[in-house]
Amino acid sequence: MKPFAAEQPGGPLRVMTMSSSAGIMAGDEQRVRVSVGPGAALAVTSQAFEKVHRMVGDGAARRTVVLTVGAGGSLAFVQQPVIPYAGSRFTTETQVELACETAQLAYGEVLCCGRVARGEQFQFERFVNRVDVRVGGMLVYADNTVLEPAKLDCRGLGFFEGYTHLANGVFMGPDYDEEQFVAARAYLAERTEALGIIGGITHLGAGAASGWLVKLLGTRADALQSLLVKLGQR
């Protein structure tokens, strides 16, 4: 990881995760753990698009991410988009634990259907993405995405529906209140129409541990990621 100075006094410390590898290869197992203490603020990003390379035979790769945020702490965790190459098999599991309702989270991820410019759409063998978010030990959000293009129509209804990129965002904590929800919904309505993106925003949970869930479909990874980053800053 490479640290940067806070953007402004009192702002979050910014950290970039870095790797000397050309991408994720068969047999790779990544383990990422980020812990934010009480009252601390951290923003984490990655250095480049995550390339998941072709895997021969029964080869596969796996990544486990564990994120914890203490009371009054804040974590923005928006990684660069993932590109699963043709013939790849990749499983990623993210576990988020917020100590209580005063802990704050802005989580974003973007999945590409493959190397679109090469005409390599949905030619990966298997992609699994599991995200669990808990507040004070209580599960408030769970998403289990399993894509196997050889077994199901990833382009069809209920999946990508003709689009090439999927974005997921989870925003929890005191800053993401009802007033900000209304503002975020209006912002998304304006920007998604201008960028040719579809999707929406909804409430996540109820009471003190509430938050937002955002799901978007588009054709440009950078546009989707920029929207997630902007939402986390609102």
Short mmCIF file of C-alpha atoms in Angstrom, two decimals:
data_model
loop_
_atom_site.label_atom_id
_atom_site.label_comp_id
_atom_site.label_asym_id
_atom_site.label_seq_id
_atom_site.Cartn_x
_atom_site.Cartn_y
_atom_site.Cartn_z
CA MET A 1 0.00 0.00 0.00
CA LYS A 2 1.15 3.53 -0.79
CA PRO A 3 -0.10 6.37 1.46
CA PHE A 4 -0.88 9.89 0.30
CA ALA A 5 -1.52 13.04 2.32
CA ALA A 6 -5.07 13.89 3.31
CA GLU A 7 -6.86 16.01 0.69
CA GLN A 8 -7.53 18.71 3.27
CA PRO A 9 -6.95 19.23 7.00
CA GLY A 10 -9.17 16.79 8.83
CA GLY A 11 -9.91 14.86 5.62
CA PRO A 12 -9.30 11.13 5.16
CA LEU A 13 -5.87 9.65 4.62
CA ARG A 14 -5.75 8.27 1.08
CA VAL A 15 -4.12 4.90 0.43
CA MET A 16 -3.53 3.06 -2.85
CA THR A 17 -3.15 -0.73 -2.87
CA MET A 18 -0.37 -1.73 -5.25
CA SER A 19 0.90 -4.97 -6.79
CA SER A 20 3.92 -5.80 -8.95
CA SER A 21 1.95 -8.53 -10.75
CA ALA A 22 0.58 -8.09 -14.28
CA GLY A 23 -2.76 -9.26 -12.97
CA ILE A 24 -4.46 -12.18 -11.27
CA MET A 25 -3.22 -15.60 -12.41
CA ALA A 26 -4.32 -19.18 -11.85
CA GLY A 27 -3.57 -20.29 -8.30
CA ASP A 28 -3.37 -16.76 -6.90
CA GLU A 29 -4.94 -16.12 -3.52
CA GLN A 30 -5.13 -12.52 -2.36
CA ARG A 31 -5.98 -11.48 1.17
CA VAL A 32 -6.73 -7.83 1.92
CA ARG A 33 -7.50 -6.55 5.40
CA VAL A 34 -8.27 -2.91 6.17
CA SER A 35 -9.03 -1.74 9.71
CA VAL A 36 -10.14 1.81 10.53
CA GLY A 37 -10.00 2.77 14.20
CA PRO A 38 -12.60 4.76 16.13
CA GLY A 39 -12.89 8.32 14.81
CA ALA A 40 -10.34 7.75 12.02
CA ALA A 41 -10.98 8.37 8.29
CA LEU A 42 -9.47 6.43 5.39
CA ALA A 43 -10.00 6.28 1.61
CA VAL A 44 -8.62 3.24 -0.26
CA THR A 45 -8.30 2.77 -4.00
CA SER A 46 -6.24 0.51 -6.28
CA GLN A 47 -3.61 1.37 -8.87
CA ALA A 48 -5.23 0.06 -12.08
CA PHE A 49 -8.00 -2.06 -13.55
CA GLU A 50 -7.86 -5.59 -12.07
CA LYS A 51 -7.02 -8.00 -14.90
CA VAL A 52 -8.01 -11.63 -14.31
CA HIS A 53 -6.06 -13.70 -16.83
CA ARG A 54 -7.00 -16.88 -18.71
CA MET A 55 -6.62 -20.03 -16.63
CA VAL A 56 -5.89 -23.43 -18.12
CA GLY A 57 -7.11 -26.76 -16.79
CA ASP A 58 -8.82 -26.46 -13.43
CA GLY A 59 -6.90 -23.32 -12.45
CA ALA A 60 -8.74 -20.62 -10.51
CA ALA A 61 -8.00 -17.61 -8.33
CA ARG A 62 -9.52 -16.20 -5.18
CA ARG A 63 -9.53 -12.95 -3.21
CA THR A 64 -10.76 -12.30 0.33
CA VAL A 65 -11.29 -8.74 1.59
CA VAL A 66 -12.05 -7.94 5.24
CA LEU A 67 -12.99 -4.34 6.13
CA THR A 68 -13.63 -3.17 9.70
CA VAL A 69 -14.60 0.33 10.85
CA GLY A 70 -14.69 1.47 14.47
CA ALA A 71 -17.26 3.77 16.09
CA GLY A 72 -17.22 7.21 14.49
CA GLY A 73 -14.77 6.00 11.85
CA SER A 74 -15.11 6.38 8.08
CA LEU A 75 -13.95 4.18 5.20
CA ALA A 76 -14.25 4.82 1.47
CA PHE A 77 -13.30 1.64 -0.40
CA VAL A 78 -13.79 1.99 -4.16
CA GLN A 79 -11.45 -0.23 -6.16
CA GLN A 80 -10.67 -0.04 -9.86
CA PRO A 81 -12.95 -2.16 -12.13
CA VAL A 82 -12.38 -5.92 -12.55
CA ILE A 83 -11.88 -7.36 -16.05
CA PRO A 84 -12.26 -11.17 -16.23
CA TYR A 85 -10.49 -12.40 -19.37
CA ALA A 86 -11.75 -15.26 -21.52
CA GLY A 87 -11.25 -18.62 -19.82
CA SER A 88 -10.80 -17.15 -16.33
CA ARG A 89 -12.29 -18.35 -13.03
CA PHE A 90 -12.29 -15.92 -10.12
CA THR A 91 -14.01 -15.78 -6.72
CA THR A 92 -13.94 -12.69 -4.55
CA GLU A 93 -15.48 -12.36 -1.10
CA THR A 94 -15.79 -9.08 0.82
CA GLN A 95 -16.76 -8.97 4.48
CA VAL A 96 -17.52 -5.57 6.02
CA GLU A 97 -17.99 -5.07 9.77
CA LEU A 98 -19.11 -1.66 11.05
CA ALA A 99 -18.81 -1.44 14.82
CA CYS A 100 -22.09 0.47 15.25
CA GLU A 101 -24.42 2.91 13.50
CA THR A 102 -21.92 5.79 13.87
CA ALA A 103 -19.36 4.00 11.66
CA GLN A 104 -19.47 5.09 8.02
CA LEU A 105 -18.87 3.19 4.78
CA ALA A 106 -18.73 4.10 1.09
CA TYR A 107 -18.12 0.87 -0.85
CA GLY A 108 -18.04 0.62 -4.63
CA GLU A 109 -17.16 -1.98 -7.25
CA VAL A 110 -17.41 -2.27 -11.04
CA LEU A 111 -17.44 -5.52 -13.03
CA CYS A 112 -16.62 -5.55 -16.76
CA CYS A 113 -17.96 -8.32 -18.99
CA GLY A 114 -14.47 -8.85 -20.40
CA ARG A 115 -12.16 -7.05 -22.81
CA VAL A 116 -14.88 -5.29 -24.78
CA ALA A 117 -12.52 -3.66 -27.29
CA ARG A 118 -11.31 -7.15 -28.29
CA GLY A 119 -14.84 -8.45 -28.68
CA GLU A 120 -14.25 -10.65 -25.64
CA GLN A 121 -17.61 -10.29 -23.91
CA PHE A 122 -18.78 -12.89 -21.36
CA GLN A 123 -16.14 -15.41 -22.36
CA PHE A 124 -14.89 -15.98 -18.80
CA GLU A 125 -15.83 -19.34 -17.31
CA ARG A 126 -16.90 -18.34 -13.82
CA PHE A 127 -17.05 -15.15 -11.76
CA VAL A 128 -18.30 -15.16 -8.17
CA ASN A 129 -18.66 -12.00 -6.09
CA ARG A 130 -19.95 -12.14 -2.51
CA VAL A 131 -20.40 -9.02 -0.35
CA ASP A 132 -21.65 -9.06 3.28
CA VAL A 133 -22.09 -5.91 5.38
CA ARG A 134 -22.75 -6.08 9.12
CA VAL A 135 -23.47 -3.30 11.60
CA GLY A 136 -22.81 -4.21 15.23
CA GLY A 137 -22.72 -7.87 14.21
CA MET A 138 -26.11 -7.76 12.45
CA LEU A 139 -26.19 -8.61 8.75
CA VAL A 140 -27.77 -5.67 6.89
CA TYR A 141 -26.75 -6.45 3.31
CA ALA A 142 -25.72 -9.57 1.40
CA ASP A 143 -25.10 -9.96 -2.32
CA ASN A 144 -24.01 -13.18 -3.99
CA THR A 145 -23.35 -12.77 -7.71
CA VAL A 146 -22.52 -15.95 -9.64
CA LEU A 147 -21.93 -15.59 -13.38
CA GLU A 148 -21.28 -18.61 -15.60
CA PRO A 149 -21.86 -17.54 -19.21
CA ALA A 150 -21.79 -21.12 -20.52
CA LYS A 151 -24.77 -21.99 -18.30
CA LEU A 152 -26.87 -18.82 -18.44
CA ASP A 153 -27.52 -15.84 -20.68
CA CYS A 154 -25.56 -13.05 -18.97
CA ARG A 155 -26.70 -10.61 -21.65
CA GLY A 156 -30.39 -11.27 -21.07
CA LEU A 157 -33.22 -10.04 -18.87
CA GLY A 158 -32.33 -9.85 -15.21
CA PHE A 159 -28.61 -9.78 -15.94
CA PHE A 160 -26.68 -7.23 -18.05
CA GLU A 161 -29.56 -6.71 -20.52
CA GLY A 162 -27.32 -5.62 -23.39
CA TYR A 163 -24.94 -3.55 -21.25
CA THR A 164 -21.30 -4.44 -20.61
CA HIS A 165 -20.51 -3.10 -17.11
CA LEU A 166 -22.16 -3.49 -13.70
CA ALA A 167 -21.61 -1.16 -10.73
CA ASN A 168 -22.59 -1.81 -7.12
CA GLY A 169 -22.44 0.74 -4.32
CA VAL A 170 -23.18 0.42 -0.59
CA PHE A 171 -23.28 3.59 1.54
CA MET A 172 -23.85 3.38 5.29
CA GLY A 173 -23.57 5.83 8.18
CA PRO A 174 -24.80 9.14 9.62
CA ASP A 175 -23.84 11.24 6.57
CA TYR A 176 -26.10 9.21 4.30
CA ASP A 177 -29.37 10.46 5.77
CA GLU A 178 -32.74 11.05 4.09
CA GLU A 179 -31.87 14.53 2.89
CA GLN A 180 -28.73 13.27 1.21
CA PHE A 181 -30.65 10.30 -0.20
CA VAL A 182 -33.05 12.64 -2.00
CA ALA A 183 -30.13 14.69 -3.34
CA ALA A 184 -28.28 11.54 -4.48
CA ARG A 185 -31.37 10.20 -6.25
CA ALA A 186 -31.79 13.48 -8.15
CA TYR A 187 -28.08 13.51 -9.03
CA LEU A 188 -28.25 9.95 -10.35
CA ALA A 189 -31.37 10.67 -12.41
CA GLU A 190 -29.57 13.56 -14.10
CA ARG A 191 -26.22 11.88 -14.67
CA THR A 192 -27.44 8.43 -15.72
CA GLU A 193 -29.60 9.91 -18.48
CA ALA A 194 -26.70 12.02 -19.75
CA LEU A 195 -24.28 9.05 -19.71
CA GLY A 196 -26.59 6.36 -21.10
CA ILE A 197 -26.64 4.45 -17.82
CA ILE A 198 -29.59 2.68 -16.22
CA GLY A 199 -30.10 1.71 -12.59
CA GLY A 200 -31.24 3.20 -9.35
CA ILE A 201 -30.84 3.82 -5.66
CA THR A 202 -32.83 2.38 -2.77
CA HIS A 203 -32.88 2.46 1.00
CA LEU A 204 -30.93 -0.26 2.76
CA GLY A 205 -32.33 -1.29 6.10
CA ALA A 206 -34.22 0.90 8.54
CA GLY A 207 -33.52 2.84 11.70
CA ALA A 208 -30.10 3.89 12.93
CA ALA A 209 -28.25 1.30 10.79
CA SER A 210 -29.85 2.38 7.51
CA GLY A 211 -28.04 3.27 4.31
CA TRP A 212 -28.30 3.19 0.52
CA LEU A 213 -27.79 0.58 -2.16
CA VAL A 214 -26.94 1.62 -5.73
CA LYS A 215 -26.90 -0.65 -8.79
CA LEU A 216 -26.06 0.62 -12.25
CA LEU A 217 -25.54 -0.80 -15.75
CA GLY A 218 -23.52 0.98 -18.41
CA THR A 219 -20.98 0.66 -21.20
CA ARG A 220 -18.06 2.61 -19.67
CA ALA A 221 -16.26 1.50 -16.53
CA ASP A 222 -14.79 4.94 -15.83
CA ALA A 223 -18.20 6.62 -15.93
CA LEU A 224 -19.68 4.10 -13.50
CA GLN A 225 -16.76 4.35 -11.10
CA SER A 226 -16.87 8.16 -11.15
CA LEU A 227 -20.55 8.05 -10.16
CA LEU A 228 -19.79 5.76 -7.22
CA VAL A 229 -16.95 8.01 -6.04
CA LYS A 230 -19.15 11.13 -6.29
CA LEU A 231 -21.95 9.47 -4.34
CA GLY A 232 -19.55 8.56 -1.57
CA GLN A 233 -18.49 12.18 -1.27
CA ARG A 234 -22.00 13.61 -0.99
#
